[in-house]
PDB file of C-alpha atoms and ligand atoms in Angstrom:
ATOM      1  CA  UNK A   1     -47.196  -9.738  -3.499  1.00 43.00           C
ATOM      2  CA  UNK A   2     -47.116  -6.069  -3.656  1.00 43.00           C
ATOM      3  CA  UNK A   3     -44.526  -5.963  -0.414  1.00 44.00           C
ATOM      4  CA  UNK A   4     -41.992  -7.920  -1.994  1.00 43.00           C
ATOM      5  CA  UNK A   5     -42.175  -6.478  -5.638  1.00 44.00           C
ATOM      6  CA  UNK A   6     -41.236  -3.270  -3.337  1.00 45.00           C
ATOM      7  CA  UNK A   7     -38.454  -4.792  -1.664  1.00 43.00           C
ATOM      8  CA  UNK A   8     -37.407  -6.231  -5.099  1.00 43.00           C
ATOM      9  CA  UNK A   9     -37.681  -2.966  -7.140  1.00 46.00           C
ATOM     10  CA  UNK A  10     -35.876  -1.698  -3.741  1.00 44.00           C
ATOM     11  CA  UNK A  11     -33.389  -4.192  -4.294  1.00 44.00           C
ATOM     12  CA  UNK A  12     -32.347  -3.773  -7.868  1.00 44.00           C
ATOM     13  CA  UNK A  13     -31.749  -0.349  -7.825  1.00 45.00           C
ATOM     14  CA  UNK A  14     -29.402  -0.623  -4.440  1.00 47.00           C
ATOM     15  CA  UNK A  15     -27.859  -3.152  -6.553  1.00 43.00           C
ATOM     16  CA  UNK A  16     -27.818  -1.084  -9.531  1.00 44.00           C
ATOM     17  CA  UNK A  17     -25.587   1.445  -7.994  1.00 46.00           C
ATOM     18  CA  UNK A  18     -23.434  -0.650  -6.595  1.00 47.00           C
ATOM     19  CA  UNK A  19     -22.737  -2.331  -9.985  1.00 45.00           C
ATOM     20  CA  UNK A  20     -22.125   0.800 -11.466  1.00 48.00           C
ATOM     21  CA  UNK A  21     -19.308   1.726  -8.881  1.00 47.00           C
ATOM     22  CA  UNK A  22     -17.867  -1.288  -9.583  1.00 46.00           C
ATOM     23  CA  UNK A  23     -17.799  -1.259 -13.289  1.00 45.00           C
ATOM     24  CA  UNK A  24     -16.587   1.859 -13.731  1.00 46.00           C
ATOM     25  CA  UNK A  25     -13.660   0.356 -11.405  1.00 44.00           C
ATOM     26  CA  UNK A  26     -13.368  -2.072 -13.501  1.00 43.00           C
ATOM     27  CA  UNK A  27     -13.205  -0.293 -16.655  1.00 43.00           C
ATOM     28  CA  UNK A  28     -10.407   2.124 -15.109  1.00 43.00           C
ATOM     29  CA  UNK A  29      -7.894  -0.716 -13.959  1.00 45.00           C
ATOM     30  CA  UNK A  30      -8.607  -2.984 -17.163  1.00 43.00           C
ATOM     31  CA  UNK A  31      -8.728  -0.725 -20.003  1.00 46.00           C
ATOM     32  CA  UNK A  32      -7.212  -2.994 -22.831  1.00 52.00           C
ATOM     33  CA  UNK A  33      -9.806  -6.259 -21.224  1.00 50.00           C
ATOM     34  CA  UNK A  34     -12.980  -3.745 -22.033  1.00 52.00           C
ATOM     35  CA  UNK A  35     -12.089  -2.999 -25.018  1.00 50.00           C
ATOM     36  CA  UNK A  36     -11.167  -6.476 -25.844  1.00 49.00           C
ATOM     37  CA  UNK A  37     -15.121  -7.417 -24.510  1.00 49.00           C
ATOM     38  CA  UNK A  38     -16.237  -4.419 -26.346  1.00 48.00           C
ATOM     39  CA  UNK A  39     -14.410  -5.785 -29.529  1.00 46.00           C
ATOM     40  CA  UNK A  40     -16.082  -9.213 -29.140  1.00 47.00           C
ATOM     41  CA  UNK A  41     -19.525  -8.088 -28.853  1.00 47.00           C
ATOM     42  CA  UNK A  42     -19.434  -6.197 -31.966  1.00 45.00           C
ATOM     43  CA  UNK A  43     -17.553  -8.773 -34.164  1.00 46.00           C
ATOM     44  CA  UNK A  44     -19.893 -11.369 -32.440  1.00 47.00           C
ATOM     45  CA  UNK A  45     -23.060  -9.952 -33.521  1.00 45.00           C
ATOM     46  CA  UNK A  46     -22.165  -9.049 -37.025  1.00 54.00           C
ATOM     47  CA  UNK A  47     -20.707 -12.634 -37.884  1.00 66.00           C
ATOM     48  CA  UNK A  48     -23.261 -15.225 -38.420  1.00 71.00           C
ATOM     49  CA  UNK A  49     -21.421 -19.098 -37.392  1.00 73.00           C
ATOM     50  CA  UNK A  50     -20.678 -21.112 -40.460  1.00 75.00           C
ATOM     51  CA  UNK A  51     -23.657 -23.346 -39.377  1.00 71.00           C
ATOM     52  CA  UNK A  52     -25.821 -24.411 -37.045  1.00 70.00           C
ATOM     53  CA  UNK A  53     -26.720 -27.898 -35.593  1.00 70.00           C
ATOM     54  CA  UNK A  54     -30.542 -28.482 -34.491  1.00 61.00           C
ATOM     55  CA  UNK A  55     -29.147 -30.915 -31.871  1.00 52.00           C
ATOM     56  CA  UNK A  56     -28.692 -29.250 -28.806  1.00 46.00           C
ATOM     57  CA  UNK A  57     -27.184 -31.619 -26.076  1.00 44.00           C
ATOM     58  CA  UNK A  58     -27.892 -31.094 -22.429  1.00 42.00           C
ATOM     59  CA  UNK A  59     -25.621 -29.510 -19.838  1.00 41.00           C
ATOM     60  CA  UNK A  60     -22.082 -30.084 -21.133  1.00 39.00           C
ATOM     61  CA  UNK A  61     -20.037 -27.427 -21.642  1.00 39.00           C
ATOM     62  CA  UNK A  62     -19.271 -27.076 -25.711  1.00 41.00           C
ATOM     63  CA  UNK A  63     -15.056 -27.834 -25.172  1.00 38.00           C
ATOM     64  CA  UNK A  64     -16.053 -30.654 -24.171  1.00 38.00           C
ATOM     65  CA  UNK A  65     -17.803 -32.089 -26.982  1.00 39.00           C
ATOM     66  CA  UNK A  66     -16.991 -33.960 -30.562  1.00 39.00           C
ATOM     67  CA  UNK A  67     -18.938 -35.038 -32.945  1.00 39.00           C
ATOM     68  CA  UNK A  68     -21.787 -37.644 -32.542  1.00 36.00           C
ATOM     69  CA  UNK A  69     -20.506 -40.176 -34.689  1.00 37.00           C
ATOM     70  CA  UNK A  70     -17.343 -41.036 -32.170  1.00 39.00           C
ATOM     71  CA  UNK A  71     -19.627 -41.383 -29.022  1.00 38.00           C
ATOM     72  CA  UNK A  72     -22.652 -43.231 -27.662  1.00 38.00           C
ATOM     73  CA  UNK A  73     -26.266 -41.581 -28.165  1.00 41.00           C
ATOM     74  CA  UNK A  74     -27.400 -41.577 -24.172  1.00 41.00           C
ATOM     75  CA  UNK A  75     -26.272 -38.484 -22.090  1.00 42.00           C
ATOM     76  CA  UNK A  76     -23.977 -41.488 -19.853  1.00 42.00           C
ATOM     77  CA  UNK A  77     -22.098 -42.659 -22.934  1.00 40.00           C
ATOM     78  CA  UNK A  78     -21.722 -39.390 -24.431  1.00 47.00           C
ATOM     79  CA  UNK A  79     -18.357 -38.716 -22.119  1.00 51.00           C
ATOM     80  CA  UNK A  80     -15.772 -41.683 -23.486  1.00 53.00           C
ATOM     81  CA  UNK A  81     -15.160 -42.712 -26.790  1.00 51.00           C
ATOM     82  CA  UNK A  82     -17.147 -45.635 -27.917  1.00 51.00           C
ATOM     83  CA  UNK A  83     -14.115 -47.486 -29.943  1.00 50.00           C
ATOM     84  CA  UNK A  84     -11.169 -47.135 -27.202  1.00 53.00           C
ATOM     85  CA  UNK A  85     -13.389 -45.508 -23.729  1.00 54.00           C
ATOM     86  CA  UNK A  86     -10.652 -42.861 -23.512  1.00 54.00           C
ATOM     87  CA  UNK A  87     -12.175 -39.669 -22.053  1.00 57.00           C
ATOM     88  CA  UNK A  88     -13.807 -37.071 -24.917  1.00 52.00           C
ATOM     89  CA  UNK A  89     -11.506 -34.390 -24.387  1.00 55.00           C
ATOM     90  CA  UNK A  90      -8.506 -36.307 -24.656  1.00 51.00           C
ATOM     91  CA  UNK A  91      -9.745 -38.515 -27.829  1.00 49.00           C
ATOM     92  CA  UNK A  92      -7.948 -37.573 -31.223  1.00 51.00           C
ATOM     93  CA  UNK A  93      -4.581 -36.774 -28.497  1.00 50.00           C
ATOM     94  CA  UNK A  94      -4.832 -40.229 -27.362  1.00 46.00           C
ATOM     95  CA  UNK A  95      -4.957 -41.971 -30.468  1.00 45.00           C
ATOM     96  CA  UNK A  96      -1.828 -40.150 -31.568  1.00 51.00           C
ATOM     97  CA  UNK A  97       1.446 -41.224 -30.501  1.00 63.00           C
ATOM     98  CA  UNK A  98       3.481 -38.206 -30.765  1.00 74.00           C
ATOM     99  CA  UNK A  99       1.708 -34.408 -30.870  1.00 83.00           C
ATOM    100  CA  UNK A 100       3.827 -32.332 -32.808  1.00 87.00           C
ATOM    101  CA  UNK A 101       1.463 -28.890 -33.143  1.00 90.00           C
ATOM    102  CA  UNK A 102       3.507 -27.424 -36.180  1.00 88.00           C
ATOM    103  CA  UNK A 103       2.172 -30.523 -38.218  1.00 86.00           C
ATOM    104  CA  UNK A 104      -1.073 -30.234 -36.530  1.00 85.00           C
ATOM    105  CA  UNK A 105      -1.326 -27.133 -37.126  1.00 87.00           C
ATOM    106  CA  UNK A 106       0.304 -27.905 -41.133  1.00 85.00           C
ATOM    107  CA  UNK A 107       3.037 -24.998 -40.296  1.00 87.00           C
ATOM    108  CA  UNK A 108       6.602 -26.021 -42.302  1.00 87.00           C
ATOM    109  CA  UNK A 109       9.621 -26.593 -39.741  1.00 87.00           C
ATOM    110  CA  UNK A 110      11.367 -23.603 -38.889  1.00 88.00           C
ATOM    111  CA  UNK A 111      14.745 -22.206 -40.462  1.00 87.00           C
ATOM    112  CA  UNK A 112      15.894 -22.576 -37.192  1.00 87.00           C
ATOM    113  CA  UNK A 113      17.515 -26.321 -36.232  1.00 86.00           C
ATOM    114  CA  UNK A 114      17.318 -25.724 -32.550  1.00 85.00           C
ATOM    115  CA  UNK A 115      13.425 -24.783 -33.017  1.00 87.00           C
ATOM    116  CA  UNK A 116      12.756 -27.904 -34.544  1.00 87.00           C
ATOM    117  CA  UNK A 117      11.017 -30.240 -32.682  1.00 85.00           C
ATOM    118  CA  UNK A 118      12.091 -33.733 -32.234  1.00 87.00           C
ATOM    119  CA  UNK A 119      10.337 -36.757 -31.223  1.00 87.00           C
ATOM    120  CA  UNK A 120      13.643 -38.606 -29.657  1.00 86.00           C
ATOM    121  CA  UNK A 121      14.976 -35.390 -28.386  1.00 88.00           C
ATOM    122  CA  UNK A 122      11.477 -34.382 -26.429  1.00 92.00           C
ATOM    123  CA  UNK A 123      11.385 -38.471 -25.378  1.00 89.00           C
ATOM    124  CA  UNK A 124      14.925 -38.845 -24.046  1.00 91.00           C
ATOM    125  CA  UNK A 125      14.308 -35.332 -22.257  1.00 92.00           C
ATOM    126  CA  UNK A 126      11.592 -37.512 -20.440  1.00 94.00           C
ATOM    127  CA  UNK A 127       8.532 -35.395 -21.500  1.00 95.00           C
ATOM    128  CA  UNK A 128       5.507 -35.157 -24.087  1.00 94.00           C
ATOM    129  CA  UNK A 129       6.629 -31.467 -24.948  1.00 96.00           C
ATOM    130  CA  UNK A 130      10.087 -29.380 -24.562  1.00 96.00           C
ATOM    131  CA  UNK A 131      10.334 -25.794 -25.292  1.00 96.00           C
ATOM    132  CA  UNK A 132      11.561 -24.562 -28.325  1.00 93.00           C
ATOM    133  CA  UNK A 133      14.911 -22.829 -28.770  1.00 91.00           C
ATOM    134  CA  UNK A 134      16.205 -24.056 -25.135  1.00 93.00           C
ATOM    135  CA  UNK A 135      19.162 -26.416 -24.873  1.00 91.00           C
ATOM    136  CA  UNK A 136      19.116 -29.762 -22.630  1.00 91.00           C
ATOM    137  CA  UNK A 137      20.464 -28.303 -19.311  1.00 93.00           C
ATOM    138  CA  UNK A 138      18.011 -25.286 -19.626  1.00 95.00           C
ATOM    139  CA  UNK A 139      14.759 -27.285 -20.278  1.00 96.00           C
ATOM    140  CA  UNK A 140      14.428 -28.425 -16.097  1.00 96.00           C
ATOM    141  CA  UNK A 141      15.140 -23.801 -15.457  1.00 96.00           C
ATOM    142  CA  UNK A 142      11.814 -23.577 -17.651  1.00 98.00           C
ATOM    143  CA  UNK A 143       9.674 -26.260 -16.486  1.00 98.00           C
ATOM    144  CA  UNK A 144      10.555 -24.912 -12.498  1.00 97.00           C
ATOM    145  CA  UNK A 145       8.858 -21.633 -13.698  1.00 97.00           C
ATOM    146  CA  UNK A 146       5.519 -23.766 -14.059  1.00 98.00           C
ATOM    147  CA  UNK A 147       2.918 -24.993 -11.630  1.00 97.00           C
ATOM    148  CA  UNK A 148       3.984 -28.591 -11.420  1.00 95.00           C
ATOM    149  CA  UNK A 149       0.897 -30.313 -12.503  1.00 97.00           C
ATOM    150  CA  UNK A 150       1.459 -28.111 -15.596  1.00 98.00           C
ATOM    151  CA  UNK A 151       4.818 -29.569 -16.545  1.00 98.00           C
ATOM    152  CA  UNK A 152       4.464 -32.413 -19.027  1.00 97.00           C
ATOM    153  CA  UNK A 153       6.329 -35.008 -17.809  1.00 96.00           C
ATOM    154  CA  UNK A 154       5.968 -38.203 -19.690  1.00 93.00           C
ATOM    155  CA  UNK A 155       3.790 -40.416 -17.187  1.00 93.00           C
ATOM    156  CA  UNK A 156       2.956 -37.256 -14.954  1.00 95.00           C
ATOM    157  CA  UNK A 157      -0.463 -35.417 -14.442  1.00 96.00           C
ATOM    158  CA  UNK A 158       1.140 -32.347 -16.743  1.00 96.00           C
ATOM    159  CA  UNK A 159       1.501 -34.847 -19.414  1.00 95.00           C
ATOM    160  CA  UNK A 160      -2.614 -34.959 -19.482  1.00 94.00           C
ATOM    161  CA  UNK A 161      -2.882 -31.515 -18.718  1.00 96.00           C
ATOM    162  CA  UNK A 162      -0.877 -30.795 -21.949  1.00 96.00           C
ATOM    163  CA  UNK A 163      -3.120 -33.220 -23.966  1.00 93.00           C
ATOM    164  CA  UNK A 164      -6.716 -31.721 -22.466  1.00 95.00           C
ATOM    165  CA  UNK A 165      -4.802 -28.337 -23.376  1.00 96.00           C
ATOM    166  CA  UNK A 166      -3.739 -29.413 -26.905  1.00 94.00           C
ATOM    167  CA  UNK A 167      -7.537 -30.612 -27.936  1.00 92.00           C
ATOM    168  CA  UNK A 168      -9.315 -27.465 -26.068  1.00 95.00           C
ATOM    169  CA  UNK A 169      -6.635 -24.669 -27.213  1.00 96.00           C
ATOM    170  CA  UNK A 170      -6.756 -26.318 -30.905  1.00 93.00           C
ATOM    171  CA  UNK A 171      -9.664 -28.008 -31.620  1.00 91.00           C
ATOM    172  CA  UNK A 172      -9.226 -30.275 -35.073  1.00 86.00           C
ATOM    173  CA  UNK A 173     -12.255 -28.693 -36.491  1.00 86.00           C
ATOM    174  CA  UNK A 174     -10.460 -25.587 -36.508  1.00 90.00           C
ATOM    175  CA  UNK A 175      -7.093 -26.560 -38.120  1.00 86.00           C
ATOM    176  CA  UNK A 176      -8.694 -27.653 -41.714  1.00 81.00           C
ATOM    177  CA  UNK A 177     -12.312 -28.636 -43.401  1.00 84.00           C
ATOM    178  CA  UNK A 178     -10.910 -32.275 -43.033  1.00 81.00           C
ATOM    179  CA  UNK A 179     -11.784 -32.461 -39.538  1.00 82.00           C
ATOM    180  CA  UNK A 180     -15.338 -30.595 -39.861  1.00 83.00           C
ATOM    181  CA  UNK A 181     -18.477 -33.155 -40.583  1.00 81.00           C
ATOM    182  CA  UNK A 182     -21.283 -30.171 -40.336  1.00 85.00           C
ATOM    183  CA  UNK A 183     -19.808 -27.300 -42.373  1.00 87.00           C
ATOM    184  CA  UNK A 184     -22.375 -26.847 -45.399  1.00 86.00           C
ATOM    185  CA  UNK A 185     -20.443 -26.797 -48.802  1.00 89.00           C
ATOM    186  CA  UNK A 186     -21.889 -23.248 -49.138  1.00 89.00           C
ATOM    187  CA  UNK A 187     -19.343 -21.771 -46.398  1.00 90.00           C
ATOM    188  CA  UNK A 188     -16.627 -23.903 -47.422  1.00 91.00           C
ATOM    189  CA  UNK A 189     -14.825 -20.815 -49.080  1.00 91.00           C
ATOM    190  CA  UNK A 190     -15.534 -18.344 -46.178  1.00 90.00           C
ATOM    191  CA  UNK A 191     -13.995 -21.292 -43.677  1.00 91.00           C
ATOM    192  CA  UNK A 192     -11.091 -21.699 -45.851  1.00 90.00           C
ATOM    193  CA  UNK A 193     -10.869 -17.998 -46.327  1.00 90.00           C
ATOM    194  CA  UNK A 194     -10.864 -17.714 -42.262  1.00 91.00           C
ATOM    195  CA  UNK A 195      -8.330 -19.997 -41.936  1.00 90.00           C
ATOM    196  CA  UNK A 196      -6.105 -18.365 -44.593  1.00 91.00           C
ATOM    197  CA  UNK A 197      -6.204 -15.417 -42.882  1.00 91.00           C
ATOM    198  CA  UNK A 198      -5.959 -16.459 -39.093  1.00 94.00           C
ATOM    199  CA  UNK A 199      -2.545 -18.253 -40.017  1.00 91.00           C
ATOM    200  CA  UNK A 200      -1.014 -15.334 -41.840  1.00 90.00           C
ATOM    201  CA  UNK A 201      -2.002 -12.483 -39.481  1.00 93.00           C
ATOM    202  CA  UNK A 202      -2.516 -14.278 -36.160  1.00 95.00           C
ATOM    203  CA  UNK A 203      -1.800 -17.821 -35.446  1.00 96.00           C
ATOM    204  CA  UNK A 204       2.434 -18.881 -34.516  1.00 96.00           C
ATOM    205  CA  UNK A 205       4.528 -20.746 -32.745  1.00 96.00           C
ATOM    206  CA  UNK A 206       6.618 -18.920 -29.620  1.00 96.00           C
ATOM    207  CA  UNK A 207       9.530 -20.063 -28.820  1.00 96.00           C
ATOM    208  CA  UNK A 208      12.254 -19.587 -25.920  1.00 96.00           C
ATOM    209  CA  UNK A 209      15.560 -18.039 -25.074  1.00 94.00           C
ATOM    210  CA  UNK A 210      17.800 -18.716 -22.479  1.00 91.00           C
ATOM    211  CA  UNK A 211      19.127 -15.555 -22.335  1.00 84.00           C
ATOM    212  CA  UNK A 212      18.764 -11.932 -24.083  1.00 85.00           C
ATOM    213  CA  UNK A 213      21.152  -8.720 -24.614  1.00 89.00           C
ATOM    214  CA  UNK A 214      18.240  -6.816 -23.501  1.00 90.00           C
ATOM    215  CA  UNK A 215      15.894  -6.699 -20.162  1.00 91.00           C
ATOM    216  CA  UNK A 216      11.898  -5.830 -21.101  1.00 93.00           C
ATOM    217  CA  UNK A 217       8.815  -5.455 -19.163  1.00 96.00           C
ATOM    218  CA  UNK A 218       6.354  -8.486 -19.158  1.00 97.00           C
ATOM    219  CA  UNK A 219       3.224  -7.736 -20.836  1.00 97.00           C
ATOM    220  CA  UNK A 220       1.378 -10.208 -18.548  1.00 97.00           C
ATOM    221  CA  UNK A 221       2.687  -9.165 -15.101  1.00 98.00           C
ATOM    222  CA  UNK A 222       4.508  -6.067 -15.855  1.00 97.00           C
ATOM    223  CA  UNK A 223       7.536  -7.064 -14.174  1.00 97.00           C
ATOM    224  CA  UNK A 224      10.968  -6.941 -15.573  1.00 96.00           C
ATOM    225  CA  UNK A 225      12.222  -9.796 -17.425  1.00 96.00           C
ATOM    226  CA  UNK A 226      16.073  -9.715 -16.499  1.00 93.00           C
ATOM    227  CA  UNK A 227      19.137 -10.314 -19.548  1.00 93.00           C
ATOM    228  CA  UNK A 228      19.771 -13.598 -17.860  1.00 91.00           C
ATOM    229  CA  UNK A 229      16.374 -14.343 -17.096  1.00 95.00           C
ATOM    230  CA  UNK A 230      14.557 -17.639 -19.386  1.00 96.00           C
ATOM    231  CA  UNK A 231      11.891 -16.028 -21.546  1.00 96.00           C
ATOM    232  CA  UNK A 232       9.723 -16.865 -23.869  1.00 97.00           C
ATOM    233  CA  UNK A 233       9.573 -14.814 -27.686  1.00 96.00           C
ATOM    234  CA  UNK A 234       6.284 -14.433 -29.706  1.00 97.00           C
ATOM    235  CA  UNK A 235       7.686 -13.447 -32.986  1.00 95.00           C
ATOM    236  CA  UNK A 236       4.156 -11.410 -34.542  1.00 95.00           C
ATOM    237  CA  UNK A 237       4.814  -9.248 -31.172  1.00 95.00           C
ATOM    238  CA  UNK A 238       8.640  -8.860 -32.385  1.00 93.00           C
ATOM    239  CA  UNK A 239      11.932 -10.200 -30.523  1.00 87.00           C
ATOM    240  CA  UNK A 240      12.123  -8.198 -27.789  1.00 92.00           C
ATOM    241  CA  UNK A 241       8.648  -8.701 -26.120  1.00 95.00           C
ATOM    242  CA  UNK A 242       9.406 -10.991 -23.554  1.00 97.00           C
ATOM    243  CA  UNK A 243       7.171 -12.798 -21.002  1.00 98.00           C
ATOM    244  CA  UNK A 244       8.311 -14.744 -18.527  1.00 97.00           C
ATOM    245  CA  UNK A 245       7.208 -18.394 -18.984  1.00 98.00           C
ATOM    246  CA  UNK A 246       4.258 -18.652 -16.707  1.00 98.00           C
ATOM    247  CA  UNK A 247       2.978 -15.547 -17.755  1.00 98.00           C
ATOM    248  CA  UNK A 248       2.638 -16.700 -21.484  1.00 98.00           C
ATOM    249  CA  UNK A 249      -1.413 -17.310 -21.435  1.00 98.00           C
ATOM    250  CA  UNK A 250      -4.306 -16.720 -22.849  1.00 98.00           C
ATOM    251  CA  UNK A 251      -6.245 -13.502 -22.058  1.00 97.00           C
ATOM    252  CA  UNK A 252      -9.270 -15.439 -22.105  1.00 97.00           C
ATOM    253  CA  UNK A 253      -8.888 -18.678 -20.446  1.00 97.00           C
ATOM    254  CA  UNK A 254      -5.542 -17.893 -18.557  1.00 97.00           C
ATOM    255  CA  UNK A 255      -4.447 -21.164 -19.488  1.00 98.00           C
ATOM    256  CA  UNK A 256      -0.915 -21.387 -20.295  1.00 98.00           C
ATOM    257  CA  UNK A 257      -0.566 -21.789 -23.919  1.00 98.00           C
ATOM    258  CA  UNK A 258      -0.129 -24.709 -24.882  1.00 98.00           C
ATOM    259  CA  UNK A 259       3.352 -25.463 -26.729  1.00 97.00           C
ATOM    260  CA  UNK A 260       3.982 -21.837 -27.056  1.00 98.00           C
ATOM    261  CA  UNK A 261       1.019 -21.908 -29.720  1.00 97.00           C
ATOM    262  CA  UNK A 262      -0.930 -18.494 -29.542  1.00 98.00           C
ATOM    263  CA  UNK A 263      -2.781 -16.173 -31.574  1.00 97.00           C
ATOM    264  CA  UNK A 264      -2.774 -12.617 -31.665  1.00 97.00           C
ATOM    265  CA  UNK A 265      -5.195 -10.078 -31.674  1.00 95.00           C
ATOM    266  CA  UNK A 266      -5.466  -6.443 -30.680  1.00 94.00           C
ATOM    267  CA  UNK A 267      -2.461  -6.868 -29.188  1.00 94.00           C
ATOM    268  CA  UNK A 268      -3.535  -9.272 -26.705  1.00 96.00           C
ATOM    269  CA  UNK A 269      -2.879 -13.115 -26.638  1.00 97.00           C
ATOM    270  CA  UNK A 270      -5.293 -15.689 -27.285  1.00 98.00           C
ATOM    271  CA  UNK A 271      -5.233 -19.312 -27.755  1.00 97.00           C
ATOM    272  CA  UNK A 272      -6.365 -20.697 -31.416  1.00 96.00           C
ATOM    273  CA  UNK A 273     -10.149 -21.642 -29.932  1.00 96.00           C
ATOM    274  CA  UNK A 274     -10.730 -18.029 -28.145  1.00 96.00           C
ATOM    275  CA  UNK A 275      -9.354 -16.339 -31.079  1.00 95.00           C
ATOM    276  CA  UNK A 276     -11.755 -18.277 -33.625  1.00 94.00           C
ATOM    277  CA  UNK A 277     -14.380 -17.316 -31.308  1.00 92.00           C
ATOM    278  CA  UNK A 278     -13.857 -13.880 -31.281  1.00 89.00           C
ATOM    279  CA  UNK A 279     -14.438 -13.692 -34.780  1.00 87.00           C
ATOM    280  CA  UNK A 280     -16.820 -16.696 -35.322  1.00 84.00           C
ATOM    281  CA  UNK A 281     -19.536 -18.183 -33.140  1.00 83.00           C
ATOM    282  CA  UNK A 282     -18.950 -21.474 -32.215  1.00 86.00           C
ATOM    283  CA  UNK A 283     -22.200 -24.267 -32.765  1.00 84.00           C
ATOM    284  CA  UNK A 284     -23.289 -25.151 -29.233  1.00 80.00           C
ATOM    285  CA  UNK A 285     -23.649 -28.764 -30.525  1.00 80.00           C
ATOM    286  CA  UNK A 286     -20.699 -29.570 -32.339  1.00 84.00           C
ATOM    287  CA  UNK A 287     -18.244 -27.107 -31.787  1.00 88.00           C
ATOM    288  CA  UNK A 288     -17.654 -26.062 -35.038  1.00 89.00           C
TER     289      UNK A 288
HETATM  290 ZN1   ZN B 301     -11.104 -42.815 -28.314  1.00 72.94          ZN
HETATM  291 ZN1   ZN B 302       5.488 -12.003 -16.280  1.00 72.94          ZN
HETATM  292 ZN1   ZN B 303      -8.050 -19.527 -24.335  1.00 72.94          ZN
HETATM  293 ZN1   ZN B 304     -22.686 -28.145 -35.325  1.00 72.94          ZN
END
């Protein structure tokens, strides 16, 4: 016993250095990701969730899980939907024909006509989703910019990548009280007063250009993105940030975001659910 307690103790503090090297590394080459941590920590331990289930359930990961009431009680069943067996992260995507996130997300249609989205447009395009703001012959320049099994082409792998996306990035329960079943009546106002605020300060819809009268650095990979270049426009970051359009992700999950939907904070882009949790802490259970 006492030998290896020294060769532990030993041990740790070897490792202890080591971990010191590399976090001040770390810290030196990722300034703005620190701070970001730093920023979550605090906000995380000052903001109590808006509840808290007593049913824990074992080993699945909390994007993956809904409400009880859609899914079998065993562990086994708990993964597909009881009514339809569709997989649980792609259940409320599946039983909607069409996604259109400005509805989902209850935004009005923009000013813009060529920024509207169009179910027989997006359709006839052959996909689930086209980028706003591009014209036909553009939309096949964007999509080449993506990993392929990213691209949501109506039949294609992307097409379920965009609808896992669509339910993780912007889960129901945080677009409107409708959709939450554990939210006590008591932090109804504080929910509604979150979600007030998220979609004036953070929460939009990107949208892309074909070309620009300008050239700009890429905030994501810091290289230029050229006057004739496709990129895509975050309007609460102002018209001429442009990224190009695999480098328009979240700074937490790196996923691409989906439909151009991000949030912003601290200057940094986030998708809707790693925003929320930022500010609120999620229920383990529920995901609320
Ligand atoms: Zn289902
Ligand atoms: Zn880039
Ligand atoms: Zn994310
Ligand atoms: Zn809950």
């Amino acid at each position: 016993m006492g030998i290896l307690n020294e060769v532990s103790d030993e041990e740790s503090q070897h490792g202890g250095q080591e971990g010191n090297v590399a976090l001040q590394k770390k810290r030196a080459s990722f300034p703005s990701r620190e701070r970001h941590y730093a920023v979550r920590r605090k906000t995380r331990s000052h903001s109590p969730p808006f509840h808290r289930c007593n049913r824990v359930p074992p080993q699945l990961p909390p994007a993956e899980l809904l409400c009880d009431s859609d899914y079998g009680d065993s562990s086994e069943e708990r993964k597909t939907c009881n009514s339809c067996k569709c997989p649980r992260e792609a259940h409320d995507v599946y039983h909607e024909e069409w996604v259109n996130v400005r509805e989902r997300l209850g935004f009005k249609p923009p000013a813009d006509p060529d920024r509207r989205p169009s179910r027989e447009k997006t359709i006839s395009e052959g996909f689930s989703w086209v980028p706003p703001g591009l014209p036909s012959h553009k939309i096949e320049e964007y999509f080449q910019q993506l990993p392929p099994g990213k691209v949501p082409r109506l039949g294609s792998p992307g097409e379920k990548y965009r609808d896992k996306q669509l339910m993780l990035q912007l889960p129901k329960q945080d677009l409107a009280l409708a959709y939450c079943k554990h939210v006590e009546t008591q932090h109804h106002p504080s929910y509604e007063d979150f979600i007030n605020a998220r979609n004036e300060i953070a929460l939009d819809i990107g949208y892309a250009k074909d070309s620009t009268s300008y050239s700009s650095e890429c905030p994501q990979c810091h290289q230029v993105v050229g006057m004739s270049e496709l990129a895509v426009v975050a309007p609460k970051f102002g018209d001429r940030t442009l990224w190009h359009p695999s480098c328009f992700v979240c700074s937490t999950c790196e996923e691409l975001l989906v439909d151009l939907t991000y949030c912003v904070h601290d200057d940094m882009l986030y998708c809707e659910r790693h925003y929320a949790e930022q500010l609120k802490p999620r229920c383990a259970a529920c995901d609320e």
